[in-house]
Amino acid sequence: MKTVALGLVLLAMACAGSKPATSGSRGKVSAMDAMGLTPPDSPWEQMSVADREFYMIGKVNPIMQELFAGHDAEEYGDFDCVDCHGEEMREIDFKMPAPSMYIVPPEGTPGHRGMLSTFPEAVAFMEEVVTPGMGKLLGIENYTCAGCHPSEAPKKKKPKKAAAKKRKSAKPKG
């Protein structure tokens, strides 16, 4: 319940717009400084869907938005839910890992080595900042890349074969 209240307060603050600080400064308050990398009041697994939604909107998104924009403002300046949950987020009920996210190959494989050599800065940022930060925000120890990224391509569902329709021979009536 505290999470819902926190979400509502943060949502109201976000919608109210910025107010000048008493010192005359008009600087934006850091989400990280304001809320910190702390877990939810209740264990993530025990939170209701509504509590999770408010927590994600009110705390996780602003902090992750700040972290990603701080890493690469040009790439992540408009960071939002889609960046982690994918375009299909509503259709999959925000389930993670999102199938449309970058596939992180298993460690020790040629694919993983290729990822490390192709995206060294991104991998370092994810390993050193995002993954441990998300683990703290969700209160999940040993949070890994697999919390957000699939480790293999999603299995495509085979289309069901239409039952072969028996055709009646077209005989003229007569």
C-alpha positions as semicolon CSV with decimal commas, in nm:
position;residue;x (nm);y (nm);z (nm)
1;M;0,000;0,000;0,000
2;K;0,291;0,232;0,074
3;T;0,409;0,171;-0,281
4;V;0,075;0,284;-0,420
5;A;0,088;0,599;-0,209
6;L;0,446;0,667;-0,320
7;G;0,346;0,617;-0,683
8;L;0,051;0,853;-0,653
9;V;0,260;1,123;-0,484
10;L;0,535;1,093;-0,743
11;L;0,284;1,094;-1,027
12;A;0,117;1,406;-0,886
13;M;0,455;1,574;-0,847
14;A;0,552;1,486;-1,203
15;C;0,225;1,620;-1,342
16;A;0,236;1,938;-1,135
17;G;0,540;2,068;-1,319
18;S;0,852;2,217;-1,172
19;K;0,839;2,487;-0,906
20;P;1,125;2,721;-0,830
21;A;1,331;2,611;-0,531
22;T;1,338;2,846;-0,233
23;S;1,700;2,930;-0,303
24;G;1,603;3,069;-0,641
25;S;1,756;2,772;-0,823
26;R;1,548;2,619;-1,098
27;G;1,755;2,302;-1,123
28;K;1,591;1,964;-1,170
29;V;1,594;1,734;-0,868
30;S;1,780;1,410;-0,925
31;A;1,556;1,103;-0,900
32;M;1,852;0,909;-0,766
33;D;1,917;1,169;-0,495
34;A;1,548;1,201;-0,409
35;M;1,462;0,831;-0,391
36;G;1,788;0,633;-0,386
37;L;1,863;0,282;-0,502
38;T;1,647;0,109;-0,246
39;P;1,411;-0,187;-0,277
40;P;1,033;-0,166;-0,257
41;D;0,865;-0,184;0,083
42;S;0,724;-0,528;-0,004
43;P;0,908;-0,806;-0,189
44;W;0,860;-0,766;-0,565
45;E;0,709;-1,114;-0,602
46;Q;0,441;-1,033;-0,343
47;M;0,338;-0,697;-0,489
48;S;0,008;-0,666;-0,672
49;V;0,005;-0,571;-1,039
50;A;-0,113;-0,220;-0,946
51;D;0,162;-0,180;-0,683
52;R;0,424;-0,295;-0,933
53;E;0,296;-0,053;-1,194
54;F;0,304;0,244;-0,956
55;Y;0,650;0,145;-0,834
56;M;0,784;0,114;-1,187
57;I;0,631;0,447;-1,295
58;G;0,709;0,634;-0,975
59;K;1,056;0,508;-0,892
60;V;1,220;0,266;-1,133
61;N;1,152;0,460;-1,454
62;P;1,273;0,801;-1,327
63;I;1,592;0,650;-1,184
64;M;1,666;0,436;-1,490
65;Q;1,585;0,732;-1,714
66;E;1,842;0,937;-1,524
67;L;2,104;0,662;-1,540
68;F;2,058;0,595;-1,911
69;A;2,049;0,964;-2,005
70;G;2,360;1,021;-1,795
71;H;2,534;0,745;-1,989
72;D;2,426;0,866;-2,336
73;A;2,185;1,161;-2,345
74;E;2,158;1,155;-2,724
75;E;2,060;0,789;-2,737
76;Y;1,851;0,773;-2,419
77;G;1,724;1,128;-2,368
78;D;1,365;1,011;-2,414
79;F;1,406;0,683;-2,224
80;D;1,075;0,528;-2,119
81;C;0,898;0,198;-2,055
82;V;0,935;0,078;-2,415
83;D;1,314;0,083;-2,388
84;C;1,303;-0,211;-2,147
85;H;0,965;-0,371;-2,201
86;G;0,952;-0,343;-2,581
87;E;0,681;-0,225;-2,818
88;E;0,472;-0,531;-2,732
89;M;0,472;-0,453;-2,358
90;R;0,094;-0,438;-2,321
91;E;0,033;-0,749;-2,528
92;I;0,272;-0,948;-2,308
93;D;0,150;-0,789;-1,982
94;F;0,494;-0,634;-1,921
95;K;0,649;-0,980;-1,874
96;M;1,026;-0,985;-1,864
97;P;1,252;-1,058;-2,031
98;A;1,090;-0,883;-2,324
99;P;1,125;-1,095;-2,639
100;S;1,218;-0,791;-2,849
101;M;1,516;-0,694;-2,632
102;Y;1,871;-0,752;-2,749
103;I;1,957;-1,119;-2,704
104;V;2,250;-1,165;-2,466
105;P;2,437;-1,479;-2,572
106;P;2,548;-1,720;-2,298
107;E;2,885;-1,635;-2,139
108;G;3,185;-1,805;-2,293
109;T;3,023;-1,848;-2,634
110;P;3,153;-1,688;-2,953
111;G;2,838;-1,475;-2,960
112;H;2,908;-1,340;-2,611
113;R;3,270;-1,262;-2,699
114;G;3,147;-1,086;-3,013
115;M;2,902;-0,879;-2,809
116;L;3,179;-0,779;-2,567
117;S;3,410;-0,670;-2,847
118;T;3,137;-0,491;-3,046
119;F;2,970;-0,308;-2,756
120;P;3,233;-0,276;-2,481
121;E;3,101;0,054;-2,338
122;A;2,738;-0,057;-2,341
123;V;2,822;-0,391;-2,179
124;A;3,030;-0,221;-1,909
125;F;2,748;0,027;-1,839
126;M;2,493;-0,253;-1,817
127;E;2,713;-0,472;-1,595
128;E;2,838;-0,196;-1,365
129;V;2,537;0,035;-1,340
130;V;2,208;-0,096;-1,482
131;T;2,206;-0,458;-1,366
132;P;2,311;-0,397;-1,004
133;G;2,090;-0,087;-0,988
134;M;1,786;-0,274;-1,113
135;G;1,856;-0,556;-0,869
136;K;1,861;-0,307;-0,581
137;L;1,545;-0,132;-0,702
138;L;1,357;-0,462;-0,723
139;G;1,514;-0,606;-0,408
140;I;1,644;-0,906;-0,603
141;E;1,990;-1,036;-0,511
142;N;2,208;-1,162;-0,795
143;Y;1,997;-0,988;-1,057
144;T;2,136;-1,071;-1,401
145;C;2,110;-0,961;-1,763
146;A;1,843;-1,230;-1,806
147;G;1,608;-1,021;-1,594
148;C;1,561;-0,791;-1,894
149;H;1,726;-0,962;-2,191
150;P;1,645;-1,301;-2,343
151;S;1,944;-1,533;-2,366
152;E;1,821;-1,694;-2,684
153;A;1,583;-1,609;-2,962
154;P;1,221;-1,662;-2,866
155;K;1,080;-1,984;-2,995
156;K;0,842;-1,917;-3,278
157;K;0,513;-2,090;-3,247
158;K;0,447;-2,322;-3,533
159;P;0,124;-2,237;-3,706
160;K;-0,140;-2,498;-3,658
161;K;-0,200;-2,692;-3,973
162;A;-0,547;-2,638;-4,095
163;A;-0,736;-2,958;-4,097
164;A;-0,744;-3,085;-4,450
165;K;-1,089;-3,027;-4,574
166;K;-1,241;-3,312;-4,759
167;R;-1,362;-3,188;-5,087
168;K;-1,675;-3,329;-5,226
169;S;-1,644;-3,406;-5,586
170;A;-1,834;-3,159;-5,791
171;K;-2,079;-3,379;-5,974
172;P;-2,347;-3,217;-6,177
173;K;-2,688;-3,275;-6,037
174;G;-2,902;-3,437;-6,263
